[in-house]
Coordinates of C-alpha atoms in Angstrom, one line a residue:
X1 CA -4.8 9.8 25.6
X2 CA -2.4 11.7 27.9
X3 CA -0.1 12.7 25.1
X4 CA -3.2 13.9 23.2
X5 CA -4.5 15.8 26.3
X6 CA -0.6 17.4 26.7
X7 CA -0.6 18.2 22.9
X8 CA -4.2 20.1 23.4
X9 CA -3.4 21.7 26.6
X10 CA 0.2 23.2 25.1
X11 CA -1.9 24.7 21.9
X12 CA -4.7 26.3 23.6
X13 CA -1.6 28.0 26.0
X14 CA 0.1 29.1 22.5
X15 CA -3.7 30.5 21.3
X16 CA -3.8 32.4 24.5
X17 CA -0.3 33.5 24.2
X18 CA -0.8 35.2 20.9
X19 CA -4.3 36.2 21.3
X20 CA -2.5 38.1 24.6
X21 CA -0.1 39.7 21.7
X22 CA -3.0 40.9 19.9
X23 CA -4.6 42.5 23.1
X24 CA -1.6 44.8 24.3
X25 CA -1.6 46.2 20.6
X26 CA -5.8 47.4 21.3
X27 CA -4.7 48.1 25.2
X28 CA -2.3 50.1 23.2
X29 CA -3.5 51.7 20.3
X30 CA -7.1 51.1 19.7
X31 CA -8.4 51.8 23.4
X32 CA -7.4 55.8 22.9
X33 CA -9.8 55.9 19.7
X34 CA -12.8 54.4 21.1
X35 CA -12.7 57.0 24.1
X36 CA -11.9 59.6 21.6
X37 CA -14.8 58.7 19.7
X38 CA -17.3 58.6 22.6
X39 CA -16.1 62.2 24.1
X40 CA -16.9 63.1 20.6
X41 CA -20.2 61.5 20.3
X42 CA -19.5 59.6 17.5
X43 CA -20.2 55.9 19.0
X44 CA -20.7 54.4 22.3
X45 CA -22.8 56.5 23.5
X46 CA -25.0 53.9 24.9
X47 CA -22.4 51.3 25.4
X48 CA -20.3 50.9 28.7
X49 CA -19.2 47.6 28.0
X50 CA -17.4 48.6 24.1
X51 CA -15.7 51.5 26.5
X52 CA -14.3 49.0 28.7
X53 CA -13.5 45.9 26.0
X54 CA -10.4 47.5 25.1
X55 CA -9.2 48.9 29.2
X56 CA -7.1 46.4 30.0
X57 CA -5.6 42.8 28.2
X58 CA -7.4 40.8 30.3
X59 CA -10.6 42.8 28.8
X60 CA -9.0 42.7 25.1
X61 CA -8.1 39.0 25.4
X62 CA -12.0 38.6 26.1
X63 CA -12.8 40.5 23.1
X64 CA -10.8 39.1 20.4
X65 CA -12.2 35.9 21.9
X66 CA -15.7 36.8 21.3
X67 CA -14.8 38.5 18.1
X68 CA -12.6 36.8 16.1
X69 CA -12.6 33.2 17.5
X70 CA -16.3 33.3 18.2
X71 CA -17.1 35.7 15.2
X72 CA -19.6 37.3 17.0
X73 CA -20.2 41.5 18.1
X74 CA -17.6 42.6 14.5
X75 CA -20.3 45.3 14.4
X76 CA -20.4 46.1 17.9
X77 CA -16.6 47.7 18.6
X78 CA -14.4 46.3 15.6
X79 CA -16.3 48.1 12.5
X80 CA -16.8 51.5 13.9
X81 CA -13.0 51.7 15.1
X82 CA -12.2 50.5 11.9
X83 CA -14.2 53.5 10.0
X84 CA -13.0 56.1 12.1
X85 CA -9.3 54.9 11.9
X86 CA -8.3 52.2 8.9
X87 CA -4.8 52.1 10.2
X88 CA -6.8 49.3 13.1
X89 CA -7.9 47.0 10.8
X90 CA -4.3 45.3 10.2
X91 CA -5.0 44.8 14.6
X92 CA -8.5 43.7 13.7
X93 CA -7.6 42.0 10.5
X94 CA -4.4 40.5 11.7
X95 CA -5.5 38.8 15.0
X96 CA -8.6 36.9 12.5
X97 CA -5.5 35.8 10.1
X98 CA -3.4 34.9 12.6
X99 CA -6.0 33.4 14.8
X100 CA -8.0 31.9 13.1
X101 CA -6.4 30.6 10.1
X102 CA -3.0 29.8 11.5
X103 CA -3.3 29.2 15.5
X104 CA -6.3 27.4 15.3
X105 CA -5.9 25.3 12.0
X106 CA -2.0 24.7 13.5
X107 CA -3.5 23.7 16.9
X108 CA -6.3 21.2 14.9
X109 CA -3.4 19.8 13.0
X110 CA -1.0 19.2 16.5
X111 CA -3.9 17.2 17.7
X112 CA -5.1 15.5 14.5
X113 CA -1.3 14.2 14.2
X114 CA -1.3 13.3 17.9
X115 CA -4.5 10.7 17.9
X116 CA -3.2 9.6 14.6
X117 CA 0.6 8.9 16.3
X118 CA -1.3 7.4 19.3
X119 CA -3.1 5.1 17.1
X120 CA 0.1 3.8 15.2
X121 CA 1.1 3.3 18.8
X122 CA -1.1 1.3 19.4
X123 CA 0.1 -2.1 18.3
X124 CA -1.9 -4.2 20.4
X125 CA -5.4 -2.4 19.2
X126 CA -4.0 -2.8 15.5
X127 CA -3.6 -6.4 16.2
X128 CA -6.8 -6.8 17.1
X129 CA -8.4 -4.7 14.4
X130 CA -6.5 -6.8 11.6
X131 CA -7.1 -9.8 13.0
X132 CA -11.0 -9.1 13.4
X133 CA -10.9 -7.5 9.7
X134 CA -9.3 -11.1 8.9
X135 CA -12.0 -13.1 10.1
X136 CA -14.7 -11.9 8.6
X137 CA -12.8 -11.6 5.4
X138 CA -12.1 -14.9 5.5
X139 CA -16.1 -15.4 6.6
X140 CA -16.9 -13.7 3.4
X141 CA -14.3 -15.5 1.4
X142 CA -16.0 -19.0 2.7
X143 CA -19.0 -17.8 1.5
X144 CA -18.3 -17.1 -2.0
X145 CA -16.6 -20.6 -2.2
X146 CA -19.6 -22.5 -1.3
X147 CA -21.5 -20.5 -3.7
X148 CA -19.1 -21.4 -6.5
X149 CA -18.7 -25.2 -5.2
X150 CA -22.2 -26.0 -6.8
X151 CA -20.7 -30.1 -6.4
X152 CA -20.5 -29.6 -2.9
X153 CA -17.2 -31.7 -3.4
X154 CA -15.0 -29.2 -1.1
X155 CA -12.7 -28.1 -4.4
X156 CA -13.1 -25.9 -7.2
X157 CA -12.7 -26.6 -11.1
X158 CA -11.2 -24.2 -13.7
X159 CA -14.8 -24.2 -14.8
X160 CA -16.3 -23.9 -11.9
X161 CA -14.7 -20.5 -10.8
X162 CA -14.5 -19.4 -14.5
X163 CA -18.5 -19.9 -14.6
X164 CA -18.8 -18.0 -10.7
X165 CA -16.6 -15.2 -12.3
X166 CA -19.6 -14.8 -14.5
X167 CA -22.6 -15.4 -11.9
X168 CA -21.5 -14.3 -8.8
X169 CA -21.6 -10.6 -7.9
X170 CA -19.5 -10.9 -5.0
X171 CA -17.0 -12.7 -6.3
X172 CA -17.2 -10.5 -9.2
X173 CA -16.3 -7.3 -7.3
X174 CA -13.5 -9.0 -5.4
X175 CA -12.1 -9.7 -8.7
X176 CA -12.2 -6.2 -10.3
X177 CA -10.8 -4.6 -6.8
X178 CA -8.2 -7.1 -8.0
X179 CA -8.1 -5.7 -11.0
X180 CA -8.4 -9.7 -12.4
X181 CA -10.6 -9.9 -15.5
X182 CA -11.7 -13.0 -17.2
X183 CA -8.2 -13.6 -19.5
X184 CA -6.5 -14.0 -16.0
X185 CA -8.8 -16.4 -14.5
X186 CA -6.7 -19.3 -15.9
X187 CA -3.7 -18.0 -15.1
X188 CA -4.8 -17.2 -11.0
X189 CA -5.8 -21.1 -11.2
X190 CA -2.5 -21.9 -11.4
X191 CA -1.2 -19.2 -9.2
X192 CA -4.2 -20.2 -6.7
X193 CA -3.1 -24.3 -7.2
X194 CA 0.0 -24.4 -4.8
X195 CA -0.6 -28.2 -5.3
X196 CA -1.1 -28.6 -8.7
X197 CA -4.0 -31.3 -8.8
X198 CA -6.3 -29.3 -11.0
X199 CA -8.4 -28.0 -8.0
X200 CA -8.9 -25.6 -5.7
X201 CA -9.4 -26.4 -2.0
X202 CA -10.8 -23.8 0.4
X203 CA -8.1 -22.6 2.0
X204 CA -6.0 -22.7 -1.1
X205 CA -9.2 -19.7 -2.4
X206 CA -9.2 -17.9 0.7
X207 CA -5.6 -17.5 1.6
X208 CA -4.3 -15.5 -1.5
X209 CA -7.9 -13.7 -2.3
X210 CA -7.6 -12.5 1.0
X211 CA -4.1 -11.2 1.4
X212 CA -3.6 -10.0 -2.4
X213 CA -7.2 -7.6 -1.6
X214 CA -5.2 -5.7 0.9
X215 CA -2.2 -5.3 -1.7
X216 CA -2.5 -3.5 -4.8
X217 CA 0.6 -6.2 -6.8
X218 CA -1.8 -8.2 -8.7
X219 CA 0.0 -6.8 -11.8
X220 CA 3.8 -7.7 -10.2
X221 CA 2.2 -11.1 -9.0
X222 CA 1.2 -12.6 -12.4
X223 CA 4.3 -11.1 -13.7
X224 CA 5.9 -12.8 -11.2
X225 CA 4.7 -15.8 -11.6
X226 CA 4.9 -15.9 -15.0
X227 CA 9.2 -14.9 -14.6
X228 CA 9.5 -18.1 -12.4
X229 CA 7.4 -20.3 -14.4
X230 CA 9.4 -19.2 -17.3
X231 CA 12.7 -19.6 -15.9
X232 CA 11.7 -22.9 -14.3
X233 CA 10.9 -24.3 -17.7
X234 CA 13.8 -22.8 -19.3
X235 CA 16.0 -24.5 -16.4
X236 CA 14.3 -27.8 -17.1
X237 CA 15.2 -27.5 -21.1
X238 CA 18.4 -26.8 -20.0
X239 CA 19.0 -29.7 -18.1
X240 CA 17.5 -32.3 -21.0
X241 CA 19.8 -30.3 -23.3
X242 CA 23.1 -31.4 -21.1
X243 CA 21.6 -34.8 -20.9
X244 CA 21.4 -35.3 -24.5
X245 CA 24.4 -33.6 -25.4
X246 CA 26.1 -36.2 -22.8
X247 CA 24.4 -39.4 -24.2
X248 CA 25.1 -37.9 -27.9
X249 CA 29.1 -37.4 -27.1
X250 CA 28.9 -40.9 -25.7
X251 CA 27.4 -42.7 -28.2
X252 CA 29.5 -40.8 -30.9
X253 CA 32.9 -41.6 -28.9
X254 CA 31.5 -45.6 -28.2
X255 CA 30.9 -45.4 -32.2
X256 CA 34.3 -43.8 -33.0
X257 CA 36.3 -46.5 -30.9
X258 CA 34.0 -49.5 -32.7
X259 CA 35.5 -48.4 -35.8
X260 CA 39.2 -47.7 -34.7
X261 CA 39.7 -49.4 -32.0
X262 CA 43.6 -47.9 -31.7
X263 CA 42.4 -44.5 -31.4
X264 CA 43.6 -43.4 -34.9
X265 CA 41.9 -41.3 -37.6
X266 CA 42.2 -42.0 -41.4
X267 CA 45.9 -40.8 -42.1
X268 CA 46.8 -42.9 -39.0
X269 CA 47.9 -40.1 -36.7
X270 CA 46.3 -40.8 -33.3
X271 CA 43.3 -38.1 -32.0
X272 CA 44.0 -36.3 -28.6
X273 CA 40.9 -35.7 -27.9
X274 CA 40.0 -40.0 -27.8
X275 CA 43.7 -39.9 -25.3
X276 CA 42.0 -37.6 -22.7
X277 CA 40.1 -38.5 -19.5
X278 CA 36.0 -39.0 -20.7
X279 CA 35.0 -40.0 -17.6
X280 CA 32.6 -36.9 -17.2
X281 CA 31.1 -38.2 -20.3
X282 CA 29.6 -41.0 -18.3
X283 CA 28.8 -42.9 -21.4
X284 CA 26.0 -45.6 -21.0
X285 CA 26.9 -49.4 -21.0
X286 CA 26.3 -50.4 -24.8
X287 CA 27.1 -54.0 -26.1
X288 CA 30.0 -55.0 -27.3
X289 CA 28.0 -55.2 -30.9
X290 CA 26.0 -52.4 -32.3
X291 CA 23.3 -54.2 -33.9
X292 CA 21.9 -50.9 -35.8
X293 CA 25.3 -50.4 -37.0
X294 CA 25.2 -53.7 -38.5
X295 CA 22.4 -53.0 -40.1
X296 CA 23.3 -50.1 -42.2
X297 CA 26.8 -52.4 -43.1

């Protein structure tokens, strides 16, 4: 609050200051025509106060307040002045332009961004504010679970939140904020299922719903999840791939020595690669006898 009070008293100071500007130019310039126009009975006849508005800058300052801030009494000094001499209204004219629509809008912007800075500032009363806005989120997130739980078992079903995707209003606007439709409902299961048993307990609903409603990444989520899912899977293939490969070299090396048990090929020459260390192979223990080889014999 003090910086906001500092900020306010500093602009009003720089309003004054240029209004003050303003005022030694009508000390200066306009005060001669409005006395020229009353010893010509032209204006003011009846008017003490217009001759004296313009007699000094404390006098001026007051005028321009009452004129161009307040908008009030144009008709009174600033119009006539201005139809006897155009050359005033860039004082009259200027002092509203500069005033009004660059002081003042400056000095409403200097103390917007100050309460906005002090607010940032603020960590402890953001705290506070989040963590209220979190509870009764997560009030309004219980809620809607109970509604969809129609079991009453304390878990949700694929069905069961497809078919409250459908009934439920609430839960229907959470989901379009969400920008989830009903394609995606399947897919948020399994996002929503950090323990895969095929339901949904209550905090595993009201965790994500209420942290992804504050986020607009539901699009980079399922994509996300869909990248690691896929590269989990593809890891996984990878893996039984090696395995097989490695029981398939085995077998086909255990087959090769059952039928030339000196390590030779057909012409007799012996094969380098049979000479070599296999013991990354890990071959599996077979019997001495291959029965299935027998078989086709």
């Amino acid at each position: 609050m003090a910086t906001c009070l500092k900020a306010l008293a500093w602009s009003f100071l720089f309003c004054f200051g240029f209004m003050t500007l303003w005022a030694m130019l009508m000390v200066e310039f306009v005060h001669p025509l409005i006395l020229q126009m009353h010893e010509q009975g032209r204006a003011f006849q009846d008017c003490s106060e217009c001759l004296a508005a313009t007699s000094s800058v404390m006098r001026a300052n007051l005028l321009l307040f009452k004129t161009v801030i307040a908008g009030d009494s144009w008709g009174q000094v600033a119009v006539p002045v201005i139809e006897y001499s155009p050359t005033t209204a860039i004082i009259f004219c200027g002092s509203l332009m500069t005033l009004v629509f660059g002081v003042l809008n400056m000095i409403v912007a200097v103390i917007v961004d100050s309460f906005a800075e002090s607010r940032q500032r603020d960590v402890l009363h953001l705290a506070e504010e989040l963590e209220h806005d979190d509870l009764n989120d997560t009030k309004y997130l219980e809620r809607i679970f109970n509604r969809l739980d129609v079991t009453g078992t304390g878990d949700l079903t694929l069905e069961e939140l497809v078919k409250g995707a459908k009934t439920d209003p609430e839960f229907q606007s959470r989901l379009r904020v969400m920008d989830i439709d009903q394609a995606d409902l399947e897919q948020l299961f399994e996002m929503i299922d950090a323990d895969g048993s095929g339901s949904i307990e209550k905090n595993e609903f009201i965790r994500p719903l209420s942290r992804w409603i504050n986020e607009s990444k539901t699009a980079p989520r399922f994509v996300k999840y869909n990248m690691e899912r896929a590269l989990h899977q593809q890891e996984e293939i990878l893996k039984q791939n090696h395995q097989q490969f490695r029981i398939l070299q085995a077998r086909l090396d255990d087959l090769y020595e059952y039928l030339n048990p000196e390590g030779s090929n057909i012409l007799g020459a012996p094969i380098p690669y049979l000479q070599g260390d296999k013991s990354c192979l890990s071959p599996p223990n077979l019997p001495a006898s291959l029965p299935w080889l027998e078989a086709l014999e």
